[in-house]
Coordinates of C-alpha atoms in Angstrom, one line a residue:
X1 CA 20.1 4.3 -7.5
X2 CA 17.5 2.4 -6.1
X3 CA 16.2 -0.3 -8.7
X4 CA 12.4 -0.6 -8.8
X5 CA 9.7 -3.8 -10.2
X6 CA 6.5 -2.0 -10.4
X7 CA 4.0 -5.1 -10.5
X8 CA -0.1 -4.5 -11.5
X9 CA -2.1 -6.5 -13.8
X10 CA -3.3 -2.8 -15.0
X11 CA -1.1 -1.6 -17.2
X12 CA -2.7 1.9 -17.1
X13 CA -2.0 1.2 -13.3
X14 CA 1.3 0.1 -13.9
X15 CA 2.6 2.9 -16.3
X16 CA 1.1 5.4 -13.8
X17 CA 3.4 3.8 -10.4
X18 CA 6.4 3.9 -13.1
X19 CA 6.0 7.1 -13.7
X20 CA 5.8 8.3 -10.3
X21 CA 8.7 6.3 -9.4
X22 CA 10.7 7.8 -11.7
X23 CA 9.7 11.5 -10.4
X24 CA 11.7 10.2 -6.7
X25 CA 15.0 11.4 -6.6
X26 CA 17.3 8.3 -6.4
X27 CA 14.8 5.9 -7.7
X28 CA 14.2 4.1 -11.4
X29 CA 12.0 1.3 -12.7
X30 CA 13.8 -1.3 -13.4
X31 CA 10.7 -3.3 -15.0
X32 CA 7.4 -3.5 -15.3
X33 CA 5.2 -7.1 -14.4
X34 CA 2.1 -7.7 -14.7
X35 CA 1.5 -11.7 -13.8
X36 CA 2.9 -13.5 -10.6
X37 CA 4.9 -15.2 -13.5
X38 CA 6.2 -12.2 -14.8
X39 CA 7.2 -11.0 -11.8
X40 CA 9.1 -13.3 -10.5
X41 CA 11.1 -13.6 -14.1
X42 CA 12.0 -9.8 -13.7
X43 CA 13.6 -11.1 -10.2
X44 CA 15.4 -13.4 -11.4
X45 CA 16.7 -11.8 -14.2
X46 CA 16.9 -8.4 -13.4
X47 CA 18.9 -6.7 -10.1
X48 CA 16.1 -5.6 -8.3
X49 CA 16.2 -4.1 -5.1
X50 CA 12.4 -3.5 -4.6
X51 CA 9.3 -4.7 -5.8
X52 CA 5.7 -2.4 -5.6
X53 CA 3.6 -5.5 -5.6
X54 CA -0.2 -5.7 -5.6
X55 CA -2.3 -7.9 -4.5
X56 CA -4.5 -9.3 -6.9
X57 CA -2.5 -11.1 -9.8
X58 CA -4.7 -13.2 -12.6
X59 CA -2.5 -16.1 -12.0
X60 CA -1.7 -15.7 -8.1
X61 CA -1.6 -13.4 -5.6
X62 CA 1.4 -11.0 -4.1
X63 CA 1.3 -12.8 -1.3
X64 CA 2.0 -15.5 -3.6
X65 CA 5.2 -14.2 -4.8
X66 CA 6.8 -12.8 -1.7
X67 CA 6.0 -16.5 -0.4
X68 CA 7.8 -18.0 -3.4
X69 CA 10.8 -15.4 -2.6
X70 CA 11.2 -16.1 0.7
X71 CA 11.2 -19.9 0.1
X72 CA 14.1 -19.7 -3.0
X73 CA 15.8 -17.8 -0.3
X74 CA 15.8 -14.3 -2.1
X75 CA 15.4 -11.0 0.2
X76 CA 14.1 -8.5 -2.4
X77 CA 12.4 -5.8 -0.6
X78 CA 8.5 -5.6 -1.3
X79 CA 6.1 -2.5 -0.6
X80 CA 3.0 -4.1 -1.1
X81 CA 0.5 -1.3 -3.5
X82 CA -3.2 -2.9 -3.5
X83 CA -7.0 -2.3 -3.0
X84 CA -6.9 -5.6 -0.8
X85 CA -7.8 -4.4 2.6
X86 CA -8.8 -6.6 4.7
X87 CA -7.1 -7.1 7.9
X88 CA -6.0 -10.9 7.3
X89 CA -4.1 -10.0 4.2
X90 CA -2.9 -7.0 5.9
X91 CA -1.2 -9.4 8.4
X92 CA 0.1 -12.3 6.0
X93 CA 2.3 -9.4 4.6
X94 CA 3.5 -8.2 7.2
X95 CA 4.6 -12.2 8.5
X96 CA 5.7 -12.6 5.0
X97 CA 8.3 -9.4 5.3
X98 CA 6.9 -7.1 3.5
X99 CA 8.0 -3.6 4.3
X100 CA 5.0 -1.4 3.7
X101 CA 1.3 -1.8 2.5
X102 CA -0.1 1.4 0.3
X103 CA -3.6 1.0 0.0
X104 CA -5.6 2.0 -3.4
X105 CA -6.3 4.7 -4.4
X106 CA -3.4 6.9 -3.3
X107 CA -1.5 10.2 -4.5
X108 CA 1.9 10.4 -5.5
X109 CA 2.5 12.1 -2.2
X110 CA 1.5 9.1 -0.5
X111 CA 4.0 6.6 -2.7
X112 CA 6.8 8.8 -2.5
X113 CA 6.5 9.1 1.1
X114 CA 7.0 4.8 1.5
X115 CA 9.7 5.4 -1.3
X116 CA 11.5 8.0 1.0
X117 CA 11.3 6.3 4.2
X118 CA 12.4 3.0 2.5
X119 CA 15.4 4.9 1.1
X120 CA 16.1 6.3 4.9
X121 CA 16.1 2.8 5.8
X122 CA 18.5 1.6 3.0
X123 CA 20.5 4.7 4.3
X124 CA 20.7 3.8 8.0
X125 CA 21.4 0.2 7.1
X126 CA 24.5 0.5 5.2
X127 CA 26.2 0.9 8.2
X128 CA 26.6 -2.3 9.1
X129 CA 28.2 -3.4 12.4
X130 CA 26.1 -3.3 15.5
X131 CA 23.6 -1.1 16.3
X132 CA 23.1 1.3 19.4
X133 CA 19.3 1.3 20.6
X134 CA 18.8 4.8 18.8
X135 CA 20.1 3.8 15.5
X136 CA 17.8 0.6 15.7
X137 CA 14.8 3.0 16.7
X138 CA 15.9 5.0 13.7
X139 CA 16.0 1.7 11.6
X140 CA 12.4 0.8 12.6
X141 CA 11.0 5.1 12.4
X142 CA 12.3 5.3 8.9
X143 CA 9.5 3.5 7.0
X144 CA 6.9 5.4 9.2
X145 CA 7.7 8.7 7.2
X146 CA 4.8 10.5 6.5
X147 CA 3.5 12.6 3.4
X148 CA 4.9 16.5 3.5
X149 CA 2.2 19.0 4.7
X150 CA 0.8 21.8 2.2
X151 CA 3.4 24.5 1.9
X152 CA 2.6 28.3 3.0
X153 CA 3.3 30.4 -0.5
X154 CA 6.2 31.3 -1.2
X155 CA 7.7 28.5 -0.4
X156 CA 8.8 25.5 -2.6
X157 CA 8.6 21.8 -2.3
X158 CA 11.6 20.9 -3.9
X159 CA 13.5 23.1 -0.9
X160 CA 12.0 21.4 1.2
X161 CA 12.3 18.0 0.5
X162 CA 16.3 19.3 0.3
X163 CA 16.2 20.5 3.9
X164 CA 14.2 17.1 4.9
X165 CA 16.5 15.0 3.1
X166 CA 19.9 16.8 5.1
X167 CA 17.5 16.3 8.0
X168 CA 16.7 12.5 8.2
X169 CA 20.4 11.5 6.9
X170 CA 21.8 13.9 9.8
X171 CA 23.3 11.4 12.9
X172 CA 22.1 14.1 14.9
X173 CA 21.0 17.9 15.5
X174 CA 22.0 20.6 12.9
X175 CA 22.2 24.1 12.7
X176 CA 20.4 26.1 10.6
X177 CA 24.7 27.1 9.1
X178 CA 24.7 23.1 8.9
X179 CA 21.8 22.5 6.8
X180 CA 22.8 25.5 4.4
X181 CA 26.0 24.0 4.0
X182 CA 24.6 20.1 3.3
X183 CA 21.8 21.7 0.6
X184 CA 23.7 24.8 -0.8
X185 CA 21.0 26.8 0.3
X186 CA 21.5 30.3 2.1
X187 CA 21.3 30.3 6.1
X188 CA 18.5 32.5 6.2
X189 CA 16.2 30.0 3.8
X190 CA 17.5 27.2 5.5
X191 CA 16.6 29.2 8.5
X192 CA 13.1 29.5 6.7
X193 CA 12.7 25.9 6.4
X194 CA 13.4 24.6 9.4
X195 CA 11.1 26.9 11.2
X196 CA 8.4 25.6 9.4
X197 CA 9.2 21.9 9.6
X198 CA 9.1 23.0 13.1
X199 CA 5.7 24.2 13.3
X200 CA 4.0 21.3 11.9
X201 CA 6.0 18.9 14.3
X202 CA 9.0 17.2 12.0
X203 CA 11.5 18.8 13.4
X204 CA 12.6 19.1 17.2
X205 CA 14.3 22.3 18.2
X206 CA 16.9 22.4 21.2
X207 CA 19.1 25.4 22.5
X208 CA 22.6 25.3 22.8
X209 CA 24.3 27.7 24.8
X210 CA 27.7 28.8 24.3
X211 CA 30.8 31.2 25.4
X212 CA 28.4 34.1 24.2
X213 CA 25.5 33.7 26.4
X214 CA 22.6 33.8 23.3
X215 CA 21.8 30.5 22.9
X216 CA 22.5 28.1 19.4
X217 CA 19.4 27.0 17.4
X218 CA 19.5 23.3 16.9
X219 CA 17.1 21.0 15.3
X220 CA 16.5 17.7 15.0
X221 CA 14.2 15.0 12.8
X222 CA 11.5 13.8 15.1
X223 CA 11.5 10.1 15.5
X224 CA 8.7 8.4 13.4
X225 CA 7.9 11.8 11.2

């Protein structure tokens, strides 16, 4: 599990990004802050392995605190969530490490999208070792994942989010038999699936031909979706 510090001087604010934190498959709040103070007390005390930090704290800023986390040497992961902006606080996050910026107001799509690319990331990275250039381009795709499209009826978003989960851990191209075997689903939904993720552009399809002549469907998570 993936511990969370959901940080807003709003509680309403704050109990809301809990709550849609907690609906993210392999995610839970760890705590809830809502001062720079605060925030940096749940750090310390708490394991934390990401902080959903805004912006505009009564007694600092978020900038503020990743500052203060970088200098006491800590590496806590920070996706800063915040009305602020403008481009110069845009780009003292980034410098400062921060892994994403959500901008105010969003949906839940939106959050669980950074959530699920961040959790790619964490995925990729527990490697360890050295890094071919495609792995690091994988590394550096994974936080670019963006929300999933409006389904077609008949079709549900929990399947999906399966089929894109056995997609973006996969080293490589999978079958249509390879996805139904990660996901427990049938061939002929996975089948379903991948067609679609297809169609709007998240999934790459190849041909592989064989001793038979009629050629394997293969697909593959584009890079960056």
């Amino acid at each position: 599990m993936i511990d969370v510090l959901v940080v807003d001087d709003d509680r309403r604010v704050a109990a809301v990004n809990a709550a849609y934190v907690a609906k993210v498959a392999g995610f839970r709040v760890a705590a809830q802050a809502h001062t720079a103070a605060e925030a940096v007390e749940r750090i310390e005390a708490l394991h934390v392995d990401l902080v959903l930090l805004d912006h505009y704290l009564p007694d600092a800023t978020g900038l503020d605190v990743v500052r203060s986390l970088r200098e006491s040497g800590r590496q806590t992961d920070v996706i800063m969530v915040t009305a602020a902006r403008d481009v110069a606080t845009v780009q003292s996050a980034m410098r400062h490490g921060a892994l994403q910026y959500l901008v105010k107001p969003f949906t839940f799509a939106g959050l669980r999208s950074k959530l699920d690319g961040y959790a790619a990331l964490r995925r990729t990275l527990d490697g360890g070792g050295e890094a071919e250039q495609t792995e690091v381009d994988r590394m550096f795709s994974a936080l670019s994942a963006t929300p999933a499209p409006e389904l077609p009826k008949g079709h549900s978003p929990g399947t999906a989010d399966l089929v894109r989960r056995a997609m973006t851990s996969a080293d490589g191209a999978l079958s249509a038999q390879e996805v139904a075997d990660r996901t427990g689903l049938s061939r002929q939904t996975a089948q379903r699936y991948l067609k679609l993720l297809e169609r709007t552009g998240r999934v790459r399809l190849t041909l592989r031909y064989g001793d038979t002549g009629r050629p394997e469907h293969r697909y593959e998570w584009a890079t960056g979706r």
